[in-house]
CSV table of C-alpha atoms in Angstrom, one decimal:
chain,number,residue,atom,x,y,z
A,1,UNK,CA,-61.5,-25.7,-31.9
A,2,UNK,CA,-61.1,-28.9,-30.2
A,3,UNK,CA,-62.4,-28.6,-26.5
A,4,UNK,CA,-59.7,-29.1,-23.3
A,5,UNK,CA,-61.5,-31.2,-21.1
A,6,UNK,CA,-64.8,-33.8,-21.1
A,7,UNK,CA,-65.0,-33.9,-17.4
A,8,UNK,CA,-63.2,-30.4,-15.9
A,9,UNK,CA,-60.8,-32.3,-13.4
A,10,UNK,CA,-57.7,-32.2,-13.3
A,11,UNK,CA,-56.0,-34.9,-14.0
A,12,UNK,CA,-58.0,-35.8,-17.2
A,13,UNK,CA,-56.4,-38.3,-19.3
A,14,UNK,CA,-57.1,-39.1,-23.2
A,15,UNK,CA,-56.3,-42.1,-24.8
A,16,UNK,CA,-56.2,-43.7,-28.5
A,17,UNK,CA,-54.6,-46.3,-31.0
A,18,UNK,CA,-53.4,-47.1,-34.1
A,19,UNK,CA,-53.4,-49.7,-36.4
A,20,UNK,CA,-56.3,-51.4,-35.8
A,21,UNK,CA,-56.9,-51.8,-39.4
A,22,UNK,CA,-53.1,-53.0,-40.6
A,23,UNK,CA,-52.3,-56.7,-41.2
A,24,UNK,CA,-49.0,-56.6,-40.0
A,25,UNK,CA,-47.0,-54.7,-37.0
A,26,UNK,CA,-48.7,-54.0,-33.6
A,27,UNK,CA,-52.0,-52.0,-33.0
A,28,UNK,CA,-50.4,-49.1,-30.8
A,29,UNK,CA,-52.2,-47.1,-27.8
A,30,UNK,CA,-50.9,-43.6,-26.1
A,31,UNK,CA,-52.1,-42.4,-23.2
A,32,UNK,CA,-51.6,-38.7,-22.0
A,33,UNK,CA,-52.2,-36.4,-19.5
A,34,UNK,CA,-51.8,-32.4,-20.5
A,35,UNK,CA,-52.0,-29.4,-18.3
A,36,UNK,CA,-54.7,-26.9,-18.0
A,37,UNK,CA,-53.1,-24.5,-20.1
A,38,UNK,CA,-52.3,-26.5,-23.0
A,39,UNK,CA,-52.3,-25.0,-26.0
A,40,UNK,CA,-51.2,-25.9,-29.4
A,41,UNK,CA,-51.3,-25.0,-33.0
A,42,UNK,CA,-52.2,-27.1,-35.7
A,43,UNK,CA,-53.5,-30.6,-33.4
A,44,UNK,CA,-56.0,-32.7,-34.5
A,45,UNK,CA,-57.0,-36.0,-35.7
A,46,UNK,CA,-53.9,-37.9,-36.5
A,47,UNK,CA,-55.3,-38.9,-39.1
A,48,UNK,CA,-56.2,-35.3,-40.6
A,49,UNK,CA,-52.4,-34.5,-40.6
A,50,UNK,CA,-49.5,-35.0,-43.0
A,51,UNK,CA,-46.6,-37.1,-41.6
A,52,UNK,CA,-44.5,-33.8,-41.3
A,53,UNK,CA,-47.0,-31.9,-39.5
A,54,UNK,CA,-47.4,-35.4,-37.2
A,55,UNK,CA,-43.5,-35.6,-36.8
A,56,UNK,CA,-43.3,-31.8,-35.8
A,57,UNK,CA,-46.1,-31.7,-33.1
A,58,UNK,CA,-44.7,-34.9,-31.5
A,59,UNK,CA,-42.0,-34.1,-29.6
A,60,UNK,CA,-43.8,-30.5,-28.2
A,61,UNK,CA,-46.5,-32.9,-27.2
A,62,UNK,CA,-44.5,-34.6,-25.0
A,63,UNK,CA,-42.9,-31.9,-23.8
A,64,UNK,CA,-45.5,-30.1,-22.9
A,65,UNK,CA,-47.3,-32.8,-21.1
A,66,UNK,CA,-48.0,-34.1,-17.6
A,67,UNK,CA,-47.5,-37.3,-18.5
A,68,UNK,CA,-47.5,-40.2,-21.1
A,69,UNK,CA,-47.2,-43.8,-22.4
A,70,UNK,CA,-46.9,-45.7,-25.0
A,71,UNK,CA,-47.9,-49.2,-25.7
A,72,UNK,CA,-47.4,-51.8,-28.4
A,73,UNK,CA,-49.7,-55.1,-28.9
A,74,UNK,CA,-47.8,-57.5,-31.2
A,75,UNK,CA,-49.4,-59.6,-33.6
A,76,UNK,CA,-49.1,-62.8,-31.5
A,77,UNK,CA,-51.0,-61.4,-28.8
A,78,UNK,CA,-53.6,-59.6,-31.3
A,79,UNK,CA,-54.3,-63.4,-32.8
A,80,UNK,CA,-55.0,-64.7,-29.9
A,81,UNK,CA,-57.0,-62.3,-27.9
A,82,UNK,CA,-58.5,-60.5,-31.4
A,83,UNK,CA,-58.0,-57.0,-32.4
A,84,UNK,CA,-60.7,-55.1,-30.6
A,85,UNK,CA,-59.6,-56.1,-27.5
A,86,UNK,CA,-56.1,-56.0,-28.1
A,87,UNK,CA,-56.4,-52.3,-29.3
A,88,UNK,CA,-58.5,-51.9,-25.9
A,89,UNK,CA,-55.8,-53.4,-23.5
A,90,UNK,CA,-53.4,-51.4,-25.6
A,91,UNK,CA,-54.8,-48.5,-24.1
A,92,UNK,CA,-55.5,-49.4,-20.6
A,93,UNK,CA,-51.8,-51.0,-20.8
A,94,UNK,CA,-50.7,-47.2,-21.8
A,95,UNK,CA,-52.6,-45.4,-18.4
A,96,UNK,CA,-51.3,-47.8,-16.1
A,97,UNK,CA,-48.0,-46.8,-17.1
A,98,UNK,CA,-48.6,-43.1,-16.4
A,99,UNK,CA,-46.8,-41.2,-13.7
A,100,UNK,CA,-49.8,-40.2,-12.2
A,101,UNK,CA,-53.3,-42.1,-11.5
A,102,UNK,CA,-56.1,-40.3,-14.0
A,103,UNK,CA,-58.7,-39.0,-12.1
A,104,UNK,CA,-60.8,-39.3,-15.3
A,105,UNK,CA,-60.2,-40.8,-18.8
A,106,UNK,CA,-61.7,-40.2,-22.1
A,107,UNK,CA,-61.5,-42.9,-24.8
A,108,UNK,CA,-61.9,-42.7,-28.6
A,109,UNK,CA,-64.6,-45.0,-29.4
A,110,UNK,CA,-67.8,-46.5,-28.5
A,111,UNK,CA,-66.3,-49.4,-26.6
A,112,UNK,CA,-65.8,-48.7,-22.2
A,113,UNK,CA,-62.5,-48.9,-21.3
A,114,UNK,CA,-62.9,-51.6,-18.8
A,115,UNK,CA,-65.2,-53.7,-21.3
A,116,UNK,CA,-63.1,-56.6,-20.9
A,117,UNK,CA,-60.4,-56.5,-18.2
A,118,UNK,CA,-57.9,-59.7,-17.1
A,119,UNK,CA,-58.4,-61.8,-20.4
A,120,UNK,CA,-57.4,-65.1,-20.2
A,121,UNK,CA,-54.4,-65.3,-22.2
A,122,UNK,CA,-51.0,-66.9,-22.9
A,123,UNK,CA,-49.1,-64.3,-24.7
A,124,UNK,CA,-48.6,-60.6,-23.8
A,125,UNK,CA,-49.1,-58.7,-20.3
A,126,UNK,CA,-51.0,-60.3,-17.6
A,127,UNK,CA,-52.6,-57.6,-15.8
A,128,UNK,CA,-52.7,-58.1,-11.7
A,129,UNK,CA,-55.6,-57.8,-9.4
A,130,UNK,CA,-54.2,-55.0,-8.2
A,131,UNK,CA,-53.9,-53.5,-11.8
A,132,UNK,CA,-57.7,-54.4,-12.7
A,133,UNK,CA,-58.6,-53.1,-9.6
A,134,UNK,CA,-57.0,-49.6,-10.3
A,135,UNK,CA,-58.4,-49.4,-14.2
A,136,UNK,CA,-61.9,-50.0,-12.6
A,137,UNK,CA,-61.9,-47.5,-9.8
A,138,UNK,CA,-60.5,-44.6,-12.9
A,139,UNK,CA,-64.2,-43.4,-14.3
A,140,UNK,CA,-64.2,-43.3,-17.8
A,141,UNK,CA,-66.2,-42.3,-21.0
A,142,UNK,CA,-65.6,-43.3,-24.5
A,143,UNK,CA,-65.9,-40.4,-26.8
A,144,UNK,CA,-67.0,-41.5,-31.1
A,145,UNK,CA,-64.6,-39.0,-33.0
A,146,UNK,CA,-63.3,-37.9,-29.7
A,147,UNK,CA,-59.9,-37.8,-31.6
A,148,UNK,CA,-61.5,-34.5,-33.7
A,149,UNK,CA,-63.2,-33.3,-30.1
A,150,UNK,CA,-60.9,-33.4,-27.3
A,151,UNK,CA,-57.0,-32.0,-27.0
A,152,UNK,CA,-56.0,-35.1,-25.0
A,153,UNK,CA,-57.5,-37.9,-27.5
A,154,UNK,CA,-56.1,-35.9,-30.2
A,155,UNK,CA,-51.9,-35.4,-28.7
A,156,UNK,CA,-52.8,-38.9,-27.6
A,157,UNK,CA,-53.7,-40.3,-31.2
A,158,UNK,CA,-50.4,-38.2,-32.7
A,159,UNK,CA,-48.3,-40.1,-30.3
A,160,UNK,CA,-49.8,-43.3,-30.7
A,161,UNK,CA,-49.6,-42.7,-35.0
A,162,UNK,CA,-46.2,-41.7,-34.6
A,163,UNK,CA,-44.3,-44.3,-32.5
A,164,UNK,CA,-46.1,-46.8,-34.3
A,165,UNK,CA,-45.0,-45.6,-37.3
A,166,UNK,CA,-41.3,-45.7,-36.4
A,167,UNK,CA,-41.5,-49.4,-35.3
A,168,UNK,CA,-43.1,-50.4,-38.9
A,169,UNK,CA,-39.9,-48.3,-40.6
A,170,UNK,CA,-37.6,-50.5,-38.3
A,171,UNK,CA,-39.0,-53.8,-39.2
A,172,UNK,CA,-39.5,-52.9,-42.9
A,173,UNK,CA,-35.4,-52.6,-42.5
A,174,UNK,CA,-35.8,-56.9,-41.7
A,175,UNK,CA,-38.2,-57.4,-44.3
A,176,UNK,CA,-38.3,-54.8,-47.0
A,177,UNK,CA,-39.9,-56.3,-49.5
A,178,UNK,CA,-43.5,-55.4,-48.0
A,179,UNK,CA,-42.4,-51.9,-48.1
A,180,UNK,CA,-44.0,-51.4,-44.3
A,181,UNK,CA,-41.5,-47.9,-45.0
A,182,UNK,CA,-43.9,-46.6,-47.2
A,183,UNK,CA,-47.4,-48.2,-45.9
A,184,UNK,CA,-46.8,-48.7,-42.6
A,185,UNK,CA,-48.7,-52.5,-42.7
A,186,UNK,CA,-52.0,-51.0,-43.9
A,187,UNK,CA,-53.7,-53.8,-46.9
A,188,UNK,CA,-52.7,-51.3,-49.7
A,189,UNK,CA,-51.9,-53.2,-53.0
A,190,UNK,CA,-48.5,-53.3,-52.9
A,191,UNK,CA,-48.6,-54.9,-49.8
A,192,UNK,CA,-50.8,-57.3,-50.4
A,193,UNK,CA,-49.0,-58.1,-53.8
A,194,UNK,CA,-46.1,-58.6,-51.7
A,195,UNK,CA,-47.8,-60.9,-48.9
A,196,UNK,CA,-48.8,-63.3,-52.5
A,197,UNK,CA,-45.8,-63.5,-53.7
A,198,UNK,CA,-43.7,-63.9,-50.2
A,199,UNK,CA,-46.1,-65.2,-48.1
A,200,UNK,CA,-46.9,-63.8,-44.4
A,201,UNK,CA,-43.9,-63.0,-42.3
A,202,UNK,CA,-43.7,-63.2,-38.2
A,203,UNK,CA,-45.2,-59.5,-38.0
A,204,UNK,CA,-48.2,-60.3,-40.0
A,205,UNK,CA,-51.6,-61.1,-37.6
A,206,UNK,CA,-52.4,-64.5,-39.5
A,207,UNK,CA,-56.0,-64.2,-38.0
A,208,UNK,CA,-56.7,-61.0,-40.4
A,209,UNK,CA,-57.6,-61.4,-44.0
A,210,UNK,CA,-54.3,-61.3,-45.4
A,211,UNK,CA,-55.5,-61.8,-49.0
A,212,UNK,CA,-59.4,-61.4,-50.8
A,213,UNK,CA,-58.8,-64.8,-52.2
A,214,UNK,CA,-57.2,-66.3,-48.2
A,215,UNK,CA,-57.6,-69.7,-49.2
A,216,UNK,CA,-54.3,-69.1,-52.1
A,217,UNK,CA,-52.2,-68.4,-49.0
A,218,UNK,CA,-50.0,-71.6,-47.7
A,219,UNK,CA,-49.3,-71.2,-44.3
């Protein structure tokens, strides 16, 4: 049974992403508060539930919560400031968008939340002093499989699974022939049999490993 609360204030939030691993479409963070008497069937990892179960939980999630955000990093940005720290900003990005200020925040991971904070960048959202100043002052705790552990990670890693998902079956509408419908940008065969014979498209990160043999690819 996965546990309410890390810290036993109030105003805990939990946080995640998805997509870190794809080579195309945006890594995507959620960020949610719940109440104290949250309760719901059936959540967990993301990752341990079918796309219906996923697409049913979704909308009682955000019902049922405080607050939330969501918060996509595009390719462009992801290539220039790398993933890891794109799927980090994702996140904070996604609590400073929150109703509410956190008065505590668990993280999936083994990475701080403020492990890298105002990156000098050209693409993507600048973050303010003021906003830097706010993510630091928010005391935080990275949680490893804190999506299978914690209620908040967990609603938070659904949400961040499922809008993500519906952006990849938009796009796949502009450029079906990667089939992004069906694997959502992840390197599964088909896709990368499609990436050979197409080549890259503007929603592919160019500073992944498109394809085991990269040097074939023409950019």
């Amino acid at each position: 049974m996965l546990q309410k609360s890390y810290s036993n204030l109030i105003l805990e939030c939990g946080t995640d992403e998805a997509g870190r691993g794809c080579l195309a479409g945006p890594v995507t963070a959620a960020a949610i508060l719940l109440p104290n008497n949250f309760e719901l069937n059936l959540i967990n990892d993301s990752k341990q539930l079918s796309e219906r179960t996923r697409e049913k939980l979704k909308p009682i999630i955000e019902e049922k919560a405080l607050t939330f955000a969501i918060t996509h990093i595009h390719p462009n940005e992801i290539d220039e400031i790398n993933i890891l720290n794109a799927s980090m900003k994702a996140m904070q990005e996604s609590i400073l968008k929150l109703n509410c200020k956190p008065e505590f925040i668990i993280v999936d991971g083994n990475r701080p939340l403020n492990g890298k904070l105002g990156i000098n960048q050209k693409t993507g959202k600048i973050f303010t002093q003021e906003e830097i100043t706010i993510l630091k002052s928010i005391p935080n705790t990275s949680i490893i499989k804190g999506d299978s552990k914690y209620l908040s990670i967990a609603a938070a890693s659904i949400l961040a699974k499922t809008y993500r998902d519906t952006y990849m079956e938009k796009i796949h509408e502009e450029f079906p022939m990667y089939n992004w419908k069906k694997n959502k940008g992840y390197p599964t065969k088909d896709h990368r049999e499609a990436i050979k014979k197409y080549g890259p498209c503007k929603y592919h990160r160019m500073s992944f490993r498109l394809l085991p043999e990269q040097l074939s690819l023409e950019f």
